[in-house]
CSV table of N, CA and C in Angstrom, one decimal:
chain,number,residue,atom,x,y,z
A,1,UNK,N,114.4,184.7,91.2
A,1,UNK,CA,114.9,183.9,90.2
A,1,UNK,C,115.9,182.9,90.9
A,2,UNK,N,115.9,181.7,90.4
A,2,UNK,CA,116.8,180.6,90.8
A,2,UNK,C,117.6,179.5,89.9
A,3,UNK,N,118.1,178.9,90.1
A,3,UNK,CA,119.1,178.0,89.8
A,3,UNK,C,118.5,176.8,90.2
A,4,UNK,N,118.7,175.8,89.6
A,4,UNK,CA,118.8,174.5,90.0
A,4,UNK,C,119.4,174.1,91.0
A,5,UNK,N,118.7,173.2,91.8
A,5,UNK,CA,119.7,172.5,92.8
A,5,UNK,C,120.4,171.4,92.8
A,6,UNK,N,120.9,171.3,91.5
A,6,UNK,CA,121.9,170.6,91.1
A,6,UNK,C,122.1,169.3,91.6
A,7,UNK,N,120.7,168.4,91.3
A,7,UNK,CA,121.1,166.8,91.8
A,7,UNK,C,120.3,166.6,90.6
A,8,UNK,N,121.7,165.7,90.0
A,8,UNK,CA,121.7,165.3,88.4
A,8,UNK,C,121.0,164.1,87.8
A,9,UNK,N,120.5,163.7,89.1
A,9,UNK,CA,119.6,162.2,89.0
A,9,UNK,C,118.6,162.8,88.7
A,10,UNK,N,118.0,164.0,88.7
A,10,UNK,CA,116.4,164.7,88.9
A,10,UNK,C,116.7,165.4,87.3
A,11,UNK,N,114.9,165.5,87.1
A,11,UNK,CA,114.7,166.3,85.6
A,11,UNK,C,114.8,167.8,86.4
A,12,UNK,N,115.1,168.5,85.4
A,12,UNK,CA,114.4,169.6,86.0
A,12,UNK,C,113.7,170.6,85.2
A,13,UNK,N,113.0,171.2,85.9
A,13,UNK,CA,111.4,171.7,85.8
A,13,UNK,C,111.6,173.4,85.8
A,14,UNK,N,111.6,174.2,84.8
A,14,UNK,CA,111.7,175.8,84.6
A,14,UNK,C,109.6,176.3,85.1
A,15,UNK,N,109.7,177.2,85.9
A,15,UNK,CA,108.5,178.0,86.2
A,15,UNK,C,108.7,179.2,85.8
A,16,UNK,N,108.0,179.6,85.4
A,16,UNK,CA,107.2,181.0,85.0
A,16,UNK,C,106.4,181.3,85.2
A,17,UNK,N,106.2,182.4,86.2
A,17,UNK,CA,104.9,182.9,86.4
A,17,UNK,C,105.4,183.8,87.5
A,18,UNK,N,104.8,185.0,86.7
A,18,UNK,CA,104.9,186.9,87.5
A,18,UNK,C,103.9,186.9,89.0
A,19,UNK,N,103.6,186.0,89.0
A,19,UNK,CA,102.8,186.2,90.6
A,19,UNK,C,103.3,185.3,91.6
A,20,UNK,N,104.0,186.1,92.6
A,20,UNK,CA,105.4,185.4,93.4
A,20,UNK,C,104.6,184.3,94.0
A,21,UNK,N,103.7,184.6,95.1
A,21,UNK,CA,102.9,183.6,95.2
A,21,UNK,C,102.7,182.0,94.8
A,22,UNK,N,102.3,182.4,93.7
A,22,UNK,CA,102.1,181.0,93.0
A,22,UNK,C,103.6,180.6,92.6
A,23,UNK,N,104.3,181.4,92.1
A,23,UNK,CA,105.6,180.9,91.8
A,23,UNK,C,106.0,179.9,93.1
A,24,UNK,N,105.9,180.4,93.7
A,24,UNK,CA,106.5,179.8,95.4
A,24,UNK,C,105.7,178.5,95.8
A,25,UNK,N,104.1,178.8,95.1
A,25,UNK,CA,103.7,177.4,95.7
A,25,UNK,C,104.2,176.3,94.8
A,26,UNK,N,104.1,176.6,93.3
A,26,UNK,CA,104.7,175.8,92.7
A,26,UNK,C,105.4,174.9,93.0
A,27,UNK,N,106.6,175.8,93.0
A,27,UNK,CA,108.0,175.6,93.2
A,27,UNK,C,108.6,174.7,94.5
A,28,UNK,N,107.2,175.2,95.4
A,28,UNK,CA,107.7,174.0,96.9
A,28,UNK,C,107.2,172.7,96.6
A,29,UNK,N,105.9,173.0,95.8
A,29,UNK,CA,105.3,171.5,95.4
A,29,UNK,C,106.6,170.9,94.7
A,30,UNK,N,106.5,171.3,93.6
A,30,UNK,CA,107.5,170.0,92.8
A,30,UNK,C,109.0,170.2,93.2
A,31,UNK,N,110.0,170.9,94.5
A,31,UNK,CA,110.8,170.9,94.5
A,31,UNK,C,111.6,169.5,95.1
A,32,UNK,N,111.2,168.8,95.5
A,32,UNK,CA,111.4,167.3,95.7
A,32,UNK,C,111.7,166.4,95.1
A,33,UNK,N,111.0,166.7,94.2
A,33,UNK,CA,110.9,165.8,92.7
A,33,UNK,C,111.6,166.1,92.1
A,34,UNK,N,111.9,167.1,91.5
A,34,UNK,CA,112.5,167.4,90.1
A,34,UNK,C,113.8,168.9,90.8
A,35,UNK,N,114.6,169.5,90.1
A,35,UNK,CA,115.4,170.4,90.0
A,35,UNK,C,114.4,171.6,89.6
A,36,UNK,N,114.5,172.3,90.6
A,36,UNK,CA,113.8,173.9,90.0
A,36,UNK,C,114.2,174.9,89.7
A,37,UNK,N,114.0,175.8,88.5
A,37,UNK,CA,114.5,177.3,87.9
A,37,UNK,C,113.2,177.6,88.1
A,38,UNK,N,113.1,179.1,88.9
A,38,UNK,CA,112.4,180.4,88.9
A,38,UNK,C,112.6,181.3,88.1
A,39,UNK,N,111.5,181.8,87.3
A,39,UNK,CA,111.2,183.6,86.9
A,39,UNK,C,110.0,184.0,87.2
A,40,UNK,N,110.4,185.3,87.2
A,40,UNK,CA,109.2,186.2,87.5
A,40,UNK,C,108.7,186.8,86.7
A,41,UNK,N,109.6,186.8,85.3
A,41,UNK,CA,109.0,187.0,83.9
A,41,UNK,C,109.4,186.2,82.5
A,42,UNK,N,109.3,187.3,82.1
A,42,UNK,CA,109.2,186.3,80.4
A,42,UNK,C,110.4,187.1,80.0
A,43,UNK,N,111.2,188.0,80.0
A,43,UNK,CA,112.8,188.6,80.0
A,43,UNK,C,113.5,187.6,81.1
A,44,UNK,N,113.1,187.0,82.4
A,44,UNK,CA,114.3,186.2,82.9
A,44,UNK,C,114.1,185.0,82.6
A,45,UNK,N,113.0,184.5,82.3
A,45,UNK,CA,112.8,183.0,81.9
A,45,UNK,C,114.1,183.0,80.8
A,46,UNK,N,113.2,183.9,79.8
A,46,UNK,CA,114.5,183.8,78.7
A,46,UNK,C,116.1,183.5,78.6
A,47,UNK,N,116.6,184.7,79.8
A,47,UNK,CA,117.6,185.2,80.1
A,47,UNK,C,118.1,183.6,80.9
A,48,UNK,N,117.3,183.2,81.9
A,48,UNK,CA,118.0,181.7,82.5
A,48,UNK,C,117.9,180.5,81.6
A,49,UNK,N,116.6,180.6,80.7
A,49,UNK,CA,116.7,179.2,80.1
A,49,UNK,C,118.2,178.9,79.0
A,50,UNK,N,118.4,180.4,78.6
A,50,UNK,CA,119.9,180.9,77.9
A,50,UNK,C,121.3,180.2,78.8
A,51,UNK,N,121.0,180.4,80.0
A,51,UNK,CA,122.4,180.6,80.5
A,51,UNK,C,122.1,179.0,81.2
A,52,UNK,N,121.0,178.2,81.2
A,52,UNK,CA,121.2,177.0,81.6
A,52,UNK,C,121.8,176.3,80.2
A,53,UNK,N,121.0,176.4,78.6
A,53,UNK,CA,121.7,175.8,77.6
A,53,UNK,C,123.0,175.7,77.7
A,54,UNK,N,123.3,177.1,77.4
A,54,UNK,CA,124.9,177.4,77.6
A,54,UNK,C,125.5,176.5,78.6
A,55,UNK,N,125.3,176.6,79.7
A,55,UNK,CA,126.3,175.4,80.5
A,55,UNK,C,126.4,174.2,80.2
A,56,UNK,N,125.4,173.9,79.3
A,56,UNK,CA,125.1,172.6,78.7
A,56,UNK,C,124.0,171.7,79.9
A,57,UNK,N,123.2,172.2,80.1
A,57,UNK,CA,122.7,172.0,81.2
A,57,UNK,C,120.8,171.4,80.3
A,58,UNK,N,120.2,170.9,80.4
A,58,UNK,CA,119.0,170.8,80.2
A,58,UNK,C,117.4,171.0,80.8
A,59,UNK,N,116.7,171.7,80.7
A,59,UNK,CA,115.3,171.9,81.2
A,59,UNK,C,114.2,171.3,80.5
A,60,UNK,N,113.9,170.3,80.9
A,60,UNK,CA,113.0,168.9,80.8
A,60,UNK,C,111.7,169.7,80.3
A,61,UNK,N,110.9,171.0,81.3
A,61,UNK,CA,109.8,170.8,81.2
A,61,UNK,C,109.3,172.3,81.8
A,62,UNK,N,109.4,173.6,80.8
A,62,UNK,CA,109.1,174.5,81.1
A,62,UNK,C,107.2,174.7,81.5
A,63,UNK,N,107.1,175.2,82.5
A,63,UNK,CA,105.9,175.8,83.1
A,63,UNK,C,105.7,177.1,82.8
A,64,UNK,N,104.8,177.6,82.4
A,64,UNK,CA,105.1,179.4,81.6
A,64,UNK,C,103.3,179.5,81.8
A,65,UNK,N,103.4,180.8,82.7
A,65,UNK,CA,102.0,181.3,82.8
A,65,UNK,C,101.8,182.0,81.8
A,66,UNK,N,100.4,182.5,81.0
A,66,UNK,CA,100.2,182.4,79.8
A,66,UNK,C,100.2,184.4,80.1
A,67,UNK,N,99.8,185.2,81.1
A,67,UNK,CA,100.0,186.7,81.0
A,67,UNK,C,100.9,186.9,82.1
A,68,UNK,N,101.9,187.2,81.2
A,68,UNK,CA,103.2,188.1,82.2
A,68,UNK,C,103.4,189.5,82.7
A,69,UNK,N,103.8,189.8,83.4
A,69,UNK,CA,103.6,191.0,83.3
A,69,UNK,C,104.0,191.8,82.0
A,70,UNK,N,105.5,191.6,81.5
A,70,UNK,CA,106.3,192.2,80.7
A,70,UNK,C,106.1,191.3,79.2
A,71,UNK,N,105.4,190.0,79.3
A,71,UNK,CA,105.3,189.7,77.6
A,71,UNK,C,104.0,188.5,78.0
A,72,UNK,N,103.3,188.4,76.7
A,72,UNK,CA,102.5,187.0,76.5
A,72,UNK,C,103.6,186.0,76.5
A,73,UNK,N,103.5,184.7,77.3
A,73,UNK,CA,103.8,183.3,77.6
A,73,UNK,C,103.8,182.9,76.0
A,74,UNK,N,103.0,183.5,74.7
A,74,UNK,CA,102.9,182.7,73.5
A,74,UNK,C,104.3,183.3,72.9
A,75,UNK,N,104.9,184.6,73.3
A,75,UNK,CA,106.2,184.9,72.6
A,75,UNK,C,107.1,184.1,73.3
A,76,UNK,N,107.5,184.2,74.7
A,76,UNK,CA,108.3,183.0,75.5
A,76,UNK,C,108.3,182.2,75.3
A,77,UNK,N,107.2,181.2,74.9
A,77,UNK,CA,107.8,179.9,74.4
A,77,UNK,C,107.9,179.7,73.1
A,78,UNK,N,107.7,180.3,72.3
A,78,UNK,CA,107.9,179.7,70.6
A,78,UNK,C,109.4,180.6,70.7
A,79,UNK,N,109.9,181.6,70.8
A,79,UNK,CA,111.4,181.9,71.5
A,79,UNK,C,112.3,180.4,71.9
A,80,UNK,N,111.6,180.2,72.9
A,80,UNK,CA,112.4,179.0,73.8
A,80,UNK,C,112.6,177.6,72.9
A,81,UNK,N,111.3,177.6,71.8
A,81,UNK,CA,111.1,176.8,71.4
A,81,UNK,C,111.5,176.8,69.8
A,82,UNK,N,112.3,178.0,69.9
A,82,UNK,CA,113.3,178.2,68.7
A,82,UNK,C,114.6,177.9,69.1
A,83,UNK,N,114.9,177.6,70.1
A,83,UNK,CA,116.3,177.7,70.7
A,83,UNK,C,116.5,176.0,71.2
A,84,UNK,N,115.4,175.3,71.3
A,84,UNK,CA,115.5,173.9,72.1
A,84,UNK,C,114.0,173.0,72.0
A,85,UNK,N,113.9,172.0,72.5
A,85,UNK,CA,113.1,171.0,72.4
A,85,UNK,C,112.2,170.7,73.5
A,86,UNK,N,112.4,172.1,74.3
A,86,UNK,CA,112.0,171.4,76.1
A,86,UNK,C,110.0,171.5,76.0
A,87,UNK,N,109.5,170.8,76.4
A,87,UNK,CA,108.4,170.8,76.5
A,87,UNK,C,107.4,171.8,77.5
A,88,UNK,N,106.8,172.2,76.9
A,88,UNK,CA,106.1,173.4,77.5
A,88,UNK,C,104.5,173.4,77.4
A,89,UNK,N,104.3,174.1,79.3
A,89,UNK,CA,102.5,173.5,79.6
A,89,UNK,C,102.3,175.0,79.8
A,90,UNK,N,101.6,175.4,79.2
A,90,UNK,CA,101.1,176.7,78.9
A,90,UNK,C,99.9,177.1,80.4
A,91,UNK,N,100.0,177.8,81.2
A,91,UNK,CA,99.1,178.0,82.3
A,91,UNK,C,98.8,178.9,82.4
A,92,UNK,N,97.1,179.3,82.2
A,92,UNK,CA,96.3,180.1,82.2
A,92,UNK,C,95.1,180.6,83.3
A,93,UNK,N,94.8,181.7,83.5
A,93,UNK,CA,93.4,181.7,84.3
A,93,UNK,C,92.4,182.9,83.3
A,94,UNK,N,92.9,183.1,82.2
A,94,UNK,CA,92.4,183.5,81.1
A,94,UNK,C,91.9,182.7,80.4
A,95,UNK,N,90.8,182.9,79.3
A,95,UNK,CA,90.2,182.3,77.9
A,95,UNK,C,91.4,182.7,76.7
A,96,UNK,N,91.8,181.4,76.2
A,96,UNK,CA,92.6,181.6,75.0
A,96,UNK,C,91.5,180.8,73.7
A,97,UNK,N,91.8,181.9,72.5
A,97,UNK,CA,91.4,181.7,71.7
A,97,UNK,C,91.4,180.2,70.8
A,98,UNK,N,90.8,179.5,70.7
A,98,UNK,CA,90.9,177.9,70.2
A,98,UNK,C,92.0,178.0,69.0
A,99,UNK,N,91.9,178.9,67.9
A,99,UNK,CA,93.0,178.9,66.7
A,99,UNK,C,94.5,179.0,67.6
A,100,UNK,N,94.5,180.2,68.6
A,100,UNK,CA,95.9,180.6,68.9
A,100,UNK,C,96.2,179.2,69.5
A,101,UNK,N,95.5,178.5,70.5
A,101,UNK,CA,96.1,177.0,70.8
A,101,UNK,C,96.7,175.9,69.8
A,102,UNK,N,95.5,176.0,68.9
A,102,UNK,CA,95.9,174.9,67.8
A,102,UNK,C,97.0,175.7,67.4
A,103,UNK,N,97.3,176.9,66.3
A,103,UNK,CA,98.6,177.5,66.3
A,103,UNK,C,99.7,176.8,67.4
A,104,UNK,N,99.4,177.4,68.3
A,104,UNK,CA,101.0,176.7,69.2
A,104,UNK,C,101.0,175.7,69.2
A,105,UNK,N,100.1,174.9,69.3
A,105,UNK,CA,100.8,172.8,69.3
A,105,UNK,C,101.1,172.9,68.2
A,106,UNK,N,100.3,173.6,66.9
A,106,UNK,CA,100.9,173.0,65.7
A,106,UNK,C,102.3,173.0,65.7
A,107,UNK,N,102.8,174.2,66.0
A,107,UNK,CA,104.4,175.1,65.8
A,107,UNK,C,105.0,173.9,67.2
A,108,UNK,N,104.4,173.4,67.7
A,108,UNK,CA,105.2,172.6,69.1
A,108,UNK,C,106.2,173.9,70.0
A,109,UNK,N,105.4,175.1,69.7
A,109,UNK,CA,105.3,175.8,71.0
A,109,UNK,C,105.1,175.3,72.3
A,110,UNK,N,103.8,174.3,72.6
A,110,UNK,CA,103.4,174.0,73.6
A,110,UNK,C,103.4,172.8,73.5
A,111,UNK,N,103.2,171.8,74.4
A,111,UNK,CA,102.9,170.4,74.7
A,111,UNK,C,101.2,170.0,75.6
A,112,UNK,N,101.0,171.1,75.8
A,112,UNK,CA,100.1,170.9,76.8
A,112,UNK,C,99.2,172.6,77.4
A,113,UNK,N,98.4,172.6,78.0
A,113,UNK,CA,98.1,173.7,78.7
A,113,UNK,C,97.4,173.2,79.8
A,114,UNK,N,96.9,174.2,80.7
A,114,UNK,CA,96.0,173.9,82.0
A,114,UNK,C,95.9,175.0,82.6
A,115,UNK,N,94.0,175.1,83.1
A,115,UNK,CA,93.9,176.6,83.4
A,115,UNK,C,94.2,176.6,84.8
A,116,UNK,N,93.3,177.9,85.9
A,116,UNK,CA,94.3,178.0,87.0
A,116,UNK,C,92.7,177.9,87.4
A,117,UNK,N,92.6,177.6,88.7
A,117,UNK,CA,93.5,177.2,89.4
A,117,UNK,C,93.8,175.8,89.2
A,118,UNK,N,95.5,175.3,89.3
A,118,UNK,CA,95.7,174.0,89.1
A,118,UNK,C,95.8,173.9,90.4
A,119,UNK,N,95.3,172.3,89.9
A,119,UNK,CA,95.4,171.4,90.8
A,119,UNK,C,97.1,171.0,91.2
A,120,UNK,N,97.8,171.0,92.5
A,120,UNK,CA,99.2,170.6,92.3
A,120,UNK,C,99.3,169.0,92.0
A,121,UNK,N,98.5,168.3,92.3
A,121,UNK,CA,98.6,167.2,92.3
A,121,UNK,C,98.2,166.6,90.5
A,122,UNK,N,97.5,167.4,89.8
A,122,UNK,CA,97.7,167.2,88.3
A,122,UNK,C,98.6,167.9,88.1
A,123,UNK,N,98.9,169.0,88.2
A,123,UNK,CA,100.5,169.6,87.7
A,123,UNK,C,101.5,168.9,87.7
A,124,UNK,N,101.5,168.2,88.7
A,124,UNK,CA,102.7,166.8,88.9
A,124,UNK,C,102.6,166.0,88.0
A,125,UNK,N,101.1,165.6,88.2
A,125,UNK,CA,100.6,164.3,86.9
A,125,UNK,C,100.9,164.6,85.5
A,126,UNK,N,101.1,165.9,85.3
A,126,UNK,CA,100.9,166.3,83.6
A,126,UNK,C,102.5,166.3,83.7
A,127,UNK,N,103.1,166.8,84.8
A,127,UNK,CA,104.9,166.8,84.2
A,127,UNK,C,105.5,165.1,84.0
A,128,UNK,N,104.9,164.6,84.8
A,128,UNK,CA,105.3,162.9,85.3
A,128,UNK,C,105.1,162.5,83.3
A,129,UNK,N,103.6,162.4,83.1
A,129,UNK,CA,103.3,162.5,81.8
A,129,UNK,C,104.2,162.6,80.7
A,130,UNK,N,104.5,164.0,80.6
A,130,UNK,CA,105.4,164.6,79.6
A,130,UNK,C,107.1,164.0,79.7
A,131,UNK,N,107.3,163.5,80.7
A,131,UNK,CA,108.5,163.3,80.7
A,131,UNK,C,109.2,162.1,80.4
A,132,UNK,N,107.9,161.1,80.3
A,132,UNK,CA,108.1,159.7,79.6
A,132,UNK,C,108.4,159.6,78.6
């Protein structure tokens, strides 16, 4: 789990995803670009996206893999998305049900989704996107 690196010019970009791995590739990809927060689940996603509000601090553009170890990515963000406005790309290497997707855009759970393996170079594209 991580903190932002605190340069205030940059959006910054929350990841989620229980497979360190990818977390790390993520995370090196867009660390240049944007400010990055790590979890490894859907209890510290929670627990940092809390203590970044609190500081008064803002998370542009949560990334939340869709099976955690410890919860579904659908309870994490409609949570997160009871608490704030931050936009969120649901990422999967699972089949999700067509109703449960339309459900979460309806509710503006999500903003977006994309299965795995992603491309890092659309992952970019889709945050760049969202953040206009």
């Amino acid at each position: 789990m991580s903190s932002p690196d605190e340069l205030p010019s940059k959006r910054t970009v929350m990841i989620c995803e229980d497979e360190e791995d990818i977390l790390d590739l993520y995370s090196s990809f867009i660390r240049g670009k944007f400010n990055v927060i790590t979890a490894l689940s859907g209890e510290a996603c929670l627990s940092l996206y809390r203590e970044e509000r609190d500081r008064g601090r803002k998370v542009d553009i949560l990334l939340l893999d869709h099976r955690l170890g410890d919860m579904l990515g659908d309870q994490v963000e409609c949570k997160i998305k009871e608490m704030d406005d931050t936009k969120t790309i649901l990422i999967t290497a699972y089949e999700i049900d067509d109703t449960v997707l339309v459900d979460l855009r309806e509710r503006e759970c999500i903003i977006a989704e994309m299965e795995k393996p992603v491309s890092l170079p659309d992952l970019e594209k889709k945050i760049q996107q969202l953040l206009i």
